[in-house]
CSV table of C-alpha atoms and ligand atoms in Angstrom, one decimal:
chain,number,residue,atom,x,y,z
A,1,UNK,CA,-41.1,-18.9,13.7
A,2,UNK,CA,-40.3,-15.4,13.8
A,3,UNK,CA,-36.4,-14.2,12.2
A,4,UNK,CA,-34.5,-11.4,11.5
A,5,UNK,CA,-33.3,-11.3,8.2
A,6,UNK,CA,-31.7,-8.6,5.5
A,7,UNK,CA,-34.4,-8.0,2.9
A,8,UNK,CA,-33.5,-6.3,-0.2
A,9,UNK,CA,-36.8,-4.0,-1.3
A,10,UNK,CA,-35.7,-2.2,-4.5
A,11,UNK,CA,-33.0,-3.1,-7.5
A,12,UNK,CA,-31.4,0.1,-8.5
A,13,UNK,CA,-31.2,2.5,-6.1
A,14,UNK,CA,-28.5,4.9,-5.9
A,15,UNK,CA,-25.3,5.1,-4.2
A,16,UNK,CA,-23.6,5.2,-1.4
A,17,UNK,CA,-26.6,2.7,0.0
A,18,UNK,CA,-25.3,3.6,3.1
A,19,UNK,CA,-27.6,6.5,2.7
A,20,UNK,CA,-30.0,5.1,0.0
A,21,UNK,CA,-30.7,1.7,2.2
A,22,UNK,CA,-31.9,-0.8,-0.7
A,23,UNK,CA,-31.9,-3.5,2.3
A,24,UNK,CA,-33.5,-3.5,4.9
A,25,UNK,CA,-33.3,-6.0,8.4
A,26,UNK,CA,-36.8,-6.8,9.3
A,27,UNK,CA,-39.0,-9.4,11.2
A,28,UNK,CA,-40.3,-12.0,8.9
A,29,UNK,CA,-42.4,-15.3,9.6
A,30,UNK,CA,-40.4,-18.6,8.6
A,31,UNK,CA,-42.8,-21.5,8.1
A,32,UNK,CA,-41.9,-25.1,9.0
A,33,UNK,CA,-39.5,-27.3,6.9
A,34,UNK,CA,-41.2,-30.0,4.3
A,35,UNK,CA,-40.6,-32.9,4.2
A,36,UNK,CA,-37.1,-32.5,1.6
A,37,UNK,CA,-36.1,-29.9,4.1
A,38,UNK,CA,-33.9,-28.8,7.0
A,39,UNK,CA,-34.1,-25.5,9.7
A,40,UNK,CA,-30.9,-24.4,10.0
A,41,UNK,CA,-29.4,-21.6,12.7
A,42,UNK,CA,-27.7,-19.2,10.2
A,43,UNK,CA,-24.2,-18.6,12.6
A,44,UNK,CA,-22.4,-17.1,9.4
A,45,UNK,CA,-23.0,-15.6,5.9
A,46,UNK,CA,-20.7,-13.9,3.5
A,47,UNK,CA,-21.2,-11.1,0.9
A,48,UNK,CA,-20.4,-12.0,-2.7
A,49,UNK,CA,-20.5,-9.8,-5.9
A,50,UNK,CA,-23.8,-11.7,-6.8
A,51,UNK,CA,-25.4,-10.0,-4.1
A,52,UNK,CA,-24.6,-6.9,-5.1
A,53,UNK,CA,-24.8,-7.9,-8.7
A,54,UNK,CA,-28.8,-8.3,-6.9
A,55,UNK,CA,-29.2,-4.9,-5.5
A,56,UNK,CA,-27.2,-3.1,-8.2
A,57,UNK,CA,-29.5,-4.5,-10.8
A,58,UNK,CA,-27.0,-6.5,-12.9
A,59,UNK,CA,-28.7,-9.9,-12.2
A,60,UNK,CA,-32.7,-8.7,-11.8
A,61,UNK,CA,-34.5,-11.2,-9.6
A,62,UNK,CA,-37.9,-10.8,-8.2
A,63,UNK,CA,-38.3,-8.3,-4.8
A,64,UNK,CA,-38.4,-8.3,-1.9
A,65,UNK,CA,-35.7,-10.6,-1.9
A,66,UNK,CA,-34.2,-12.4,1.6
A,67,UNK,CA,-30.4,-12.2,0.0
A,68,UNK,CA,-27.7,-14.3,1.2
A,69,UNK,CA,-26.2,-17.2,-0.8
A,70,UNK,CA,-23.1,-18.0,1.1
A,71,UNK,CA,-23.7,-19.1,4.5
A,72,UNK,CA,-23.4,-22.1,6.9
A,73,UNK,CA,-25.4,-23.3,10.7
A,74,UNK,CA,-26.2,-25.4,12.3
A,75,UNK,CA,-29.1,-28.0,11.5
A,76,UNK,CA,-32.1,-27.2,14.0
A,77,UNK,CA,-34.9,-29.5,12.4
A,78,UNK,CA,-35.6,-32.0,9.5
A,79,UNK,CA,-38.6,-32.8,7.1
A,80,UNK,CA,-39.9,-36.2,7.6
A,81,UNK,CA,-37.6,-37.3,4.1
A,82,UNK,CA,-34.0,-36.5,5.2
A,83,UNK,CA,-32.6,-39.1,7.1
A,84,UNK,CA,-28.4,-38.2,6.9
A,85,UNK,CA,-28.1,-35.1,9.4
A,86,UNK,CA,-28.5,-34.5,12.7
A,87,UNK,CA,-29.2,-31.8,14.9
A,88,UNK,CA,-26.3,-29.7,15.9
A,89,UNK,CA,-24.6,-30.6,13.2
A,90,UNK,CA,-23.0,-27.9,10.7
A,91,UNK,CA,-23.8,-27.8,7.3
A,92,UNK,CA,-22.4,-25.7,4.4
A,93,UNK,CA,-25.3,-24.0,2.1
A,94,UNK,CA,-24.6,-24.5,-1.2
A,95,UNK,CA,-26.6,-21.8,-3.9
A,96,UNK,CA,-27.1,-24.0,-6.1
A,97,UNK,CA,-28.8,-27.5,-5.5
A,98,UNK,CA,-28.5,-30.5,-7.7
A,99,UNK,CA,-31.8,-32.7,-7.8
A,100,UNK,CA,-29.6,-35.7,-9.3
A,101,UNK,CA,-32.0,-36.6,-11.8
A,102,UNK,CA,-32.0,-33.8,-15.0
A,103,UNK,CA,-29.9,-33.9,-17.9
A,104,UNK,CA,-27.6,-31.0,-16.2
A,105,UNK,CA,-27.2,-33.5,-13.1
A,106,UNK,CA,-25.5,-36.1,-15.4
A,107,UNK,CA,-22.6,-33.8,-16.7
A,108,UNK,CA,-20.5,-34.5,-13.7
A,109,UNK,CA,-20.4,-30.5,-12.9
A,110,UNK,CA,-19.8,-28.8,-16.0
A,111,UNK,CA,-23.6,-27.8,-16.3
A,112,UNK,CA,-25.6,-26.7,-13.6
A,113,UNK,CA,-29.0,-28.8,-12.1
A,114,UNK,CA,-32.3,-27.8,-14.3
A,115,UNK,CA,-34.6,-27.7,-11.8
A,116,UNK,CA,-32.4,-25.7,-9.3
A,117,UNK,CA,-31.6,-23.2,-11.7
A,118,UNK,CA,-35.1,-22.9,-12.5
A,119,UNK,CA,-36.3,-22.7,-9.0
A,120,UNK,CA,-33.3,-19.6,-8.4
A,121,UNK,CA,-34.6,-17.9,-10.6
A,122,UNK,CA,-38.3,-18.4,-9.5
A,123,UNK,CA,-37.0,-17.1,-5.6
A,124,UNK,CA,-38.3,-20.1,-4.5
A,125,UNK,CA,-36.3,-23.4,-2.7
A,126,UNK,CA,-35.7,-26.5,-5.1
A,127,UNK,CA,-39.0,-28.2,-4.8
A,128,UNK,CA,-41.1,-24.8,-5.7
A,129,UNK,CA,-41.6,-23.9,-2.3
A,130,UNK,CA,-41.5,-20.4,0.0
A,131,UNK,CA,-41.1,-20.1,3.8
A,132,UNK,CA,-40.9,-16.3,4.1
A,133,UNK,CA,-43.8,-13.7,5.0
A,134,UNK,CA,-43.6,-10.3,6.4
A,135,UNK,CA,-46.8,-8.8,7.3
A,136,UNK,CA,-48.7,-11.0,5.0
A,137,UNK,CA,-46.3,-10.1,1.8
A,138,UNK,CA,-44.6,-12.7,0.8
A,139,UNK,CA,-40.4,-12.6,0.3
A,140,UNK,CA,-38.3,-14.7,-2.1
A,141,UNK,CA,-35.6,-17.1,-1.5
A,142,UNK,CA,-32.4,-16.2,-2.5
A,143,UNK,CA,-30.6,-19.0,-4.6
A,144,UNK,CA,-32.3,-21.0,-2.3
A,145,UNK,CA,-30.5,-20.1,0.6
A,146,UNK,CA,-31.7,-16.9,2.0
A,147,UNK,CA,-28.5,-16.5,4.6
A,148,UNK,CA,-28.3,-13.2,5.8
A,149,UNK,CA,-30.7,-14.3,8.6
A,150,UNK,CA,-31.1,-15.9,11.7
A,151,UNK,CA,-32.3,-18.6,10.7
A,152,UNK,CA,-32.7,-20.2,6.9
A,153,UNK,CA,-35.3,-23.1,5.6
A,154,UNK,CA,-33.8,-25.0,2.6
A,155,UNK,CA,-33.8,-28.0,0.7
A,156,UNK,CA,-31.4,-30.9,1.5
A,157,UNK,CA,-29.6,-30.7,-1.8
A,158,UNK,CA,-28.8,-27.1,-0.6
A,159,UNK,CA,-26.7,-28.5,2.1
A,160,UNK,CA,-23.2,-30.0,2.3
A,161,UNK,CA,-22.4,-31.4,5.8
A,162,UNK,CA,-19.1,-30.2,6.4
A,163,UNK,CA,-17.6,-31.0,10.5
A,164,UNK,CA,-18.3,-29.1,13.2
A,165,UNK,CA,-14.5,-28.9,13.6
A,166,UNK,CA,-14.7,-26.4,10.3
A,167,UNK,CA,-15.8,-22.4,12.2
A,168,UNK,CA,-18.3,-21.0,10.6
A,169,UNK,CA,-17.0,-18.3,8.8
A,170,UNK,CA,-14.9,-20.7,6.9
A,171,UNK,CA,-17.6,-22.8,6.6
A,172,UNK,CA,-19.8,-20.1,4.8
A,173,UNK,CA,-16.9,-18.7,2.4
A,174,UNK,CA,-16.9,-22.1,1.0
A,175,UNK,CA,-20.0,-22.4,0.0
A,176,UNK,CA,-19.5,-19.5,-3.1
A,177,UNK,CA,-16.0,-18.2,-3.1
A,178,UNK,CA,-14.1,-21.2,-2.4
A,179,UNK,CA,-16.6,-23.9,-4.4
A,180,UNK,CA,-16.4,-21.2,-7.4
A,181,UNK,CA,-12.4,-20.3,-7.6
A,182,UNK,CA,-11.3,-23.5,-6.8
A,183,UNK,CA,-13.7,-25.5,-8.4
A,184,UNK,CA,-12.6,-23.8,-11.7
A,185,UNK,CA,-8.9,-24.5,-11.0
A,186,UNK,CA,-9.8,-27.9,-10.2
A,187,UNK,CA,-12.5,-28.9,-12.8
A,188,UNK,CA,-12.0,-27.0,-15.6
A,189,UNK,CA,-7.9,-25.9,-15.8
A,190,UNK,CA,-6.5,-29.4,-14.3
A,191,UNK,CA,-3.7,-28.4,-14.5
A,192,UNK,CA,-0.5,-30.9,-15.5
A,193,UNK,CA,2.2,-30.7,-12.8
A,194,UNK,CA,4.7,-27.9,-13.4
A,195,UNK,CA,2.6,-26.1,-15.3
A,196,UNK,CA,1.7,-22.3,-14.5
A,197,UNK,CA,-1.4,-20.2,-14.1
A,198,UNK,CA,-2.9,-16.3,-13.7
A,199,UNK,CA,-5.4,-15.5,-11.6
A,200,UNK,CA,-6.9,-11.9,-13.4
A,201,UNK,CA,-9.7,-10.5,-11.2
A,202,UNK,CA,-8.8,-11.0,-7.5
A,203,UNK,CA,-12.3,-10.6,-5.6
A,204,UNK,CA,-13.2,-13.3,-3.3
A,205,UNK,CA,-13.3,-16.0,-6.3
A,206,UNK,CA,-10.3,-15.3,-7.9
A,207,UNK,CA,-8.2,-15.1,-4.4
A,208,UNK,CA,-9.9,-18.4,-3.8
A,209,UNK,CA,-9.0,-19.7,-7.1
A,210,UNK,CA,-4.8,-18.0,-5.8
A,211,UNK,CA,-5.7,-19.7,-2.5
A,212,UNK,CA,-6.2,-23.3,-4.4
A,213,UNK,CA,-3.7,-23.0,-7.0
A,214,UNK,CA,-1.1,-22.4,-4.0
A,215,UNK,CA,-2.1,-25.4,-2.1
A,216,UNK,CA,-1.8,-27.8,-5.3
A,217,UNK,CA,1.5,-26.6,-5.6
A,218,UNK,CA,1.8,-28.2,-9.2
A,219,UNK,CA,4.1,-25.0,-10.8
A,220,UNK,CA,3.8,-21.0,-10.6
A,221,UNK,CA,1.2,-18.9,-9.9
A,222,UNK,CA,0.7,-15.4,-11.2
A,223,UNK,CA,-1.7,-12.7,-9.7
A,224,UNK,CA,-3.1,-10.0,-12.0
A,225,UNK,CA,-5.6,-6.9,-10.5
A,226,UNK,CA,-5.5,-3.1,-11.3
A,227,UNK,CA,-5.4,-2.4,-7.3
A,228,UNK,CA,-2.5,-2.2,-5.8
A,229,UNK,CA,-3.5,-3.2,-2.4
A,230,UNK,CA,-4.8,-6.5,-4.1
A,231,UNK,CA,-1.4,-7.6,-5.0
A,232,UNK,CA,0.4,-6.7,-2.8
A,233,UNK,CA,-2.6,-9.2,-1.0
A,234,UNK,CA,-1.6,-11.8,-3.5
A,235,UNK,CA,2.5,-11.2,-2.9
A,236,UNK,CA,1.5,-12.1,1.2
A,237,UNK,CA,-0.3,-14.7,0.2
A,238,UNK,CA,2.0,-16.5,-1.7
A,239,UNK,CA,1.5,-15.4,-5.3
A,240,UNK,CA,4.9,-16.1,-7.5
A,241,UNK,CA,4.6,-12.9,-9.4
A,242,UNK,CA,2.2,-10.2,-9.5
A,243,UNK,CA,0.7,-7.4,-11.8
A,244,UNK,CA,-1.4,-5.1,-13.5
A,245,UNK,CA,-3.4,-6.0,-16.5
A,246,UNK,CA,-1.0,-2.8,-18.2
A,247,UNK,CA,1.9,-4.8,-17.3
A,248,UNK,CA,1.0,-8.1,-18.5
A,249,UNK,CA,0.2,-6.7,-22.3
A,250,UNK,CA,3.3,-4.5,-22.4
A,251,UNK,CA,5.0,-6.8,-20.6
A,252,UNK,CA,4.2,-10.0,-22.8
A,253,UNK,CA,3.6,-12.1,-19.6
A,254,UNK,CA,2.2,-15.6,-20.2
A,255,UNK,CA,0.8,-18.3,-18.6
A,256,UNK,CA,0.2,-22.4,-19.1
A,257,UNK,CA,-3.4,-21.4,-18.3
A,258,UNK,CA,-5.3,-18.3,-17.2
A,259,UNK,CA,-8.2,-18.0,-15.0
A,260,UNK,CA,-10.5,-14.7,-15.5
A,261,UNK,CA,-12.1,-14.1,-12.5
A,262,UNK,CA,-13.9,-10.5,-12.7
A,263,UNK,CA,-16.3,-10.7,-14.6
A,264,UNK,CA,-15.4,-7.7,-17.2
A,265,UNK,CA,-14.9,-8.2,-20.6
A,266,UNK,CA,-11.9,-6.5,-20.6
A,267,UNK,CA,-10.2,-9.1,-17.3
A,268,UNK,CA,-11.4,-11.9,-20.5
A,269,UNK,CA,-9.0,-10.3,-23.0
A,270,UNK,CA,-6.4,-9.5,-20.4
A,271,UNK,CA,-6.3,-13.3,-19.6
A,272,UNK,CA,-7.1,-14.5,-23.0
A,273,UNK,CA,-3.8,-12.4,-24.7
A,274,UNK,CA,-1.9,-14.1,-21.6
A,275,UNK,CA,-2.7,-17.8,-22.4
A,276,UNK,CA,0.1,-19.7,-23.6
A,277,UNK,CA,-0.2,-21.7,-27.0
A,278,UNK,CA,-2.1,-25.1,-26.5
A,279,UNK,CA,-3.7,-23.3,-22.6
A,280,UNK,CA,-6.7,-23.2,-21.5
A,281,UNK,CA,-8.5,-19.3,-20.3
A,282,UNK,CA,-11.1,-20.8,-18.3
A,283,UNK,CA,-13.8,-18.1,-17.2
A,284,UNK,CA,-15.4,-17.6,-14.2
A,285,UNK,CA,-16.8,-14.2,-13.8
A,286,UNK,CA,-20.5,-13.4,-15.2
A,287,UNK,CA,-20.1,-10.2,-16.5
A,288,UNK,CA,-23.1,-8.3,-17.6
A,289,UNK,CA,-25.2,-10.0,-20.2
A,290,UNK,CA,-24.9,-7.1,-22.5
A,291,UNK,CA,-20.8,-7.3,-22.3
A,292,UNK,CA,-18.5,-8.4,-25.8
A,293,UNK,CA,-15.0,-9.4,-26.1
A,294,UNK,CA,-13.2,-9.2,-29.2
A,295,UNK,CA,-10.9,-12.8,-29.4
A,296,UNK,CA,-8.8,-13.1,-32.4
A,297,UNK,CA,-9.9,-16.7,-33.9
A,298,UNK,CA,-6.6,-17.1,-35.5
A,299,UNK,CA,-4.6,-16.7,-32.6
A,300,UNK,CA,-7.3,-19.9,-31.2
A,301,UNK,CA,-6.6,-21.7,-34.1
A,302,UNK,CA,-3.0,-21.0,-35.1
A,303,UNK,CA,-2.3,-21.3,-30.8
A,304,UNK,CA,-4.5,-24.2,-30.3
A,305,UNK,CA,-6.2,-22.9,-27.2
A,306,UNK,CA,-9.3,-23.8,-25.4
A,307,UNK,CA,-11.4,-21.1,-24.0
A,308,UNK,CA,-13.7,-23.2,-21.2
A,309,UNK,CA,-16.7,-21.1,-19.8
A,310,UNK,CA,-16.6,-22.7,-15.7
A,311,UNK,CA,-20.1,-21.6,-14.3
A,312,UNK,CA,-19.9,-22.0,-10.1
A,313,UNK,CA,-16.6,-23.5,-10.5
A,314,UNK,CA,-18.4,-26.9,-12.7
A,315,UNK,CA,-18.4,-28.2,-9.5
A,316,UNK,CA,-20.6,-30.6,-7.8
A,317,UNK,CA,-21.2,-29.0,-4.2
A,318,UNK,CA,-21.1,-32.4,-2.2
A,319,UNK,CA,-18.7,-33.9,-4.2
A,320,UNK,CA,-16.0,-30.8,-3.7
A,321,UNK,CA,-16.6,-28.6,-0.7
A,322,UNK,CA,-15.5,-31.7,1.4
A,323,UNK,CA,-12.5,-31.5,-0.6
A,324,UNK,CA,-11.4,-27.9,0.5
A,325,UNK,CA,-12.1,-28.2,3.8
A,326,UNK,CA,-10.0,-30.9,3.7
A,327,UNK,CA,-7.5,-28.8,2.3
A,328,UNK,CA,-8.4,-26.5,5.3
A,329,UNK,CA,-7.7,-29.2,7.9
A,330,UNK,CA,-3.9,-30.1,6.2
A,331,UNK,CA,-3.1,-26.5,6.8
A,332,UNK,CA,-2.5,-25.9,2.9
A,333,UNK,CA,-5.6,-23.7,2.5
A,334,UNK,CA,-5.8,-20.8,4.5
A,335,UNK,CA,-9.1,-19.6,3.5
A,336,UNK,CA,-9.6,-17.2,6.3
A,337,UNK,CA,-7.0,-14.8,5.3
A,338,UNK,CA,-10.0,-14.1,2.2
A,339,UNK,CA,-11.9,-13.0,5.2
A,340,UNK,CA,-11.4,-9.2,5.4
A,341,UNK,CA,-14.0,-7.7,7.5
A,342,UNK,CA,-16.9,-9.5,9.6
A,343,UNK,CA,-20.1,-7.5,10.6
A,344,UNK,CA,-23.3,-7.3,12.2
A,345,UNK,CA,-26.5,-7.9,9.9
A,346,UNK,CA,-26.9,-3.9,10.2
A,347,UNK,CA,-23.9,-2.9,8.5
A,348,UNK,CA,-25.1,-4.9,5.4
A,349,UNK,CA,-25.9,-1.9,3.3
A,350,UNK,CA,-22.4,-0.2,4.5
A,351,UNK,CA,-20.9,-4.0,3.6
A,352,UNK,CA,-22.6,-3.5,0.2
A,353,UNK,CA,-20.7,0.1,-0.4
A,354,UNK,CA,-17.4,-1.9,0.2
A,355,UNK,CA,-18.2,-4.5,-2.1
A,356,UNK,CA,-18.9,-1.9,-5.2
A,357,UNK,CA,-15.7,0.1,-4.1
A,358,UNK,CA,-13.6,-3.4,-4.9
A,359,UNK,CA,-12.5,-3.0,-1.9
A,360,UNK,CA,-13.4,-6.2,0.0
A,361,UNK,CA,-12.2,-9.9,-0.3
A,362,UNK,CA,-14.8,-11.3,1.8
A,363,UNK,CA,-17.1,-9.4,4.1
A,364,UNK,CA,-18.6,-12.2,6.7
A,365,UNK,CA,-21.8,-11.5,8.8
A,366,UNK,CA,-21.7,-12.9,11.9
A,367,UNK,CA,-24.6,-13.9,13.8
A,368,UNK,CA,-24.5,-14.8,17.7
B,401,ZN,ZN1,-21.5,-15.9,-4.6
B,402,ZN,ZN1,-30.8,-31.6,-11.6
């Protein structure tokens, strides 16, 4: 069938790519599901720093590239092999698929699926296929999700069924901000009631991660970012106390545990220098592969801490998304106040200038 979908052609190009345009919205062919696979109408898709970490050429991955990992539809058609979802029904995409039978499926989490990491990084779905062609050239899968189309093909293990009672753009965000952020808080900081926690880095995941540590409610919750617009976010959004990384080291402000959440090696020192003796600086950002921190092994010793690296939250898609949006349903999880902008598919490059400028939560693309 014939989509519309956001292709990125080039990794690198300057900015603003307003004016460069490393994406481009073109016509492409979507071939049929297998038999593992569903057709899903894309109705919503948000922009994460891994897409930009895409175009801006911190995370290479083969081009042209359908990009999009954070998205939710409904289900259109199923291969002949999935037998649990209906059509009409909304699904969550998750980016990275669990096949349930590798050595990283048995570690509850904390390690990602083999084969799906392998097939991301292939641009293919999790069974090795591709369902993308423009004028005979073919385009990779993104993460195996592709979103930023109107319609996606991907594996079952891709998808989380989720309630049509959850809208879409909620839906999407937690297929990547949410899963990630809280996941981490969840699997990897467990935190014992009364305890506290810092959020540094407050991008989509780490106001997720805010979000989630708000609704547990188990002690207080500190917010740290350089921008003042982002905690003044945090204050609204129920942060306990708020600051700069500046303030925290002159400051001497501490936390039970500490959550780093941008992806900078200087966010890791910030919330590794705040961890209280016997916490736990849990990190979720993926800064560039190239990047060092200097920790003092002393202070891990002497302190007894635990530094816990929490890749996509060490959380197990199925198992957890339901959980948020159960969260969402109570009321205690007000994800769409992450949602700061939504857009058309054409704005994607502007989106993309936003994103770099650190000056979007979540952008969401909505498709009608
Ligand atoms: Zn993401
Ligand atoms: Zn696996």
């Amino acid at each position: 069938m014939r989509i519309t979908g956001a292709v990125l052609e080039e990794i690198g190009r300057q900015r603003p790519y307003a004016e460069s345009a490393p994406i481009t919205v073109s016509e492409l062919e979507l071939t049929a599901p297998g038999p593992t696979e569903v057709l899903v109408k894309v109705e919503a898709a948000g922009l994460c720093h891994s897409d930009l970490s895409v175009v801006d050429g911190n995370r290479p991955r083969p081009v042209p590239m359908l990009l999009g990992h954070e998205a939710a539809g409904l289900v259109v058609s199923t291969g002949d092999e999935v037998t649990d979802l209906a059509e009409g029904e909304r699904v969550t995409m998750a980016f990275l698929p669990r096949c349930g039978e590798c050595d990283g499926c048995r570690t509850d989490g904390r390690l990602p699926c083999e084969r799906g990491t392998a097939s991301n990084t292939a641009g293919t779905l999790l069974h090795g296929s591709r369902h993308l062609d423009r004028d005979g050239e073919t385009v990779q899968h993104h993460l195996g999700v592709s979103g930023f189309a109107t319609y996606a093909v991907v594996d079952r293990a891709s998808l989380v069924k989720i309630g049509n009672d959850v809208p879409p753009e909620i839906a999407a965000v937690l297929g990547c901000a949410v899963l990630t952020g809280g996941g981490a808080l969840l699997n990897a900081v467990d935190r014992a009631e009364g305890e506290s926690v810092m959020v540094v880095g407050l991008g989509g995941v780490g106001i997720s991660a805010l979000l989630c540590a708000i609704a547990e409610a188990k002690g207080p919750v500190i917010a740290v970012d350089a921008l003042p617009e982002k905690l003044e976010l945090a204050r609204d959004l129920g942060a306990d106390e708020v600051y700069t990384p500046t303030e925290v080291v002159e400051q001497g402000i501490r936390a039970s545990h500490t959550l780093e959440c941008a992806g900078h090696p200087r966010a890791f020192e910030t919330a590794f220098a705040a961890t209280k003796p016997g916490g736990r600086t849990v990190t979720v950002g993926l800064p560039h592969p190239e990047a060092k921190s200097e920790v003092s092994p002393a202070v891990i010793t002497g302190e007894a801490r635990t530094i816990i690296g929490s890749y996509l939250g060490s959380a197990v898609p199925q198992r957890d998304i339901p959980t948020f949006a159960d969260w969402w349903r109570s009321g205690k999880l007000p994800i769409e106040k992450l949602i700061s902008r939504t857009i058309r598919l054409d704005q994607i490059n502007d989106a993309m200038d936003e994103l770099a400028d650190g000056k979007a939560v979540r952008q969401v693309i909505l498709f009608n």
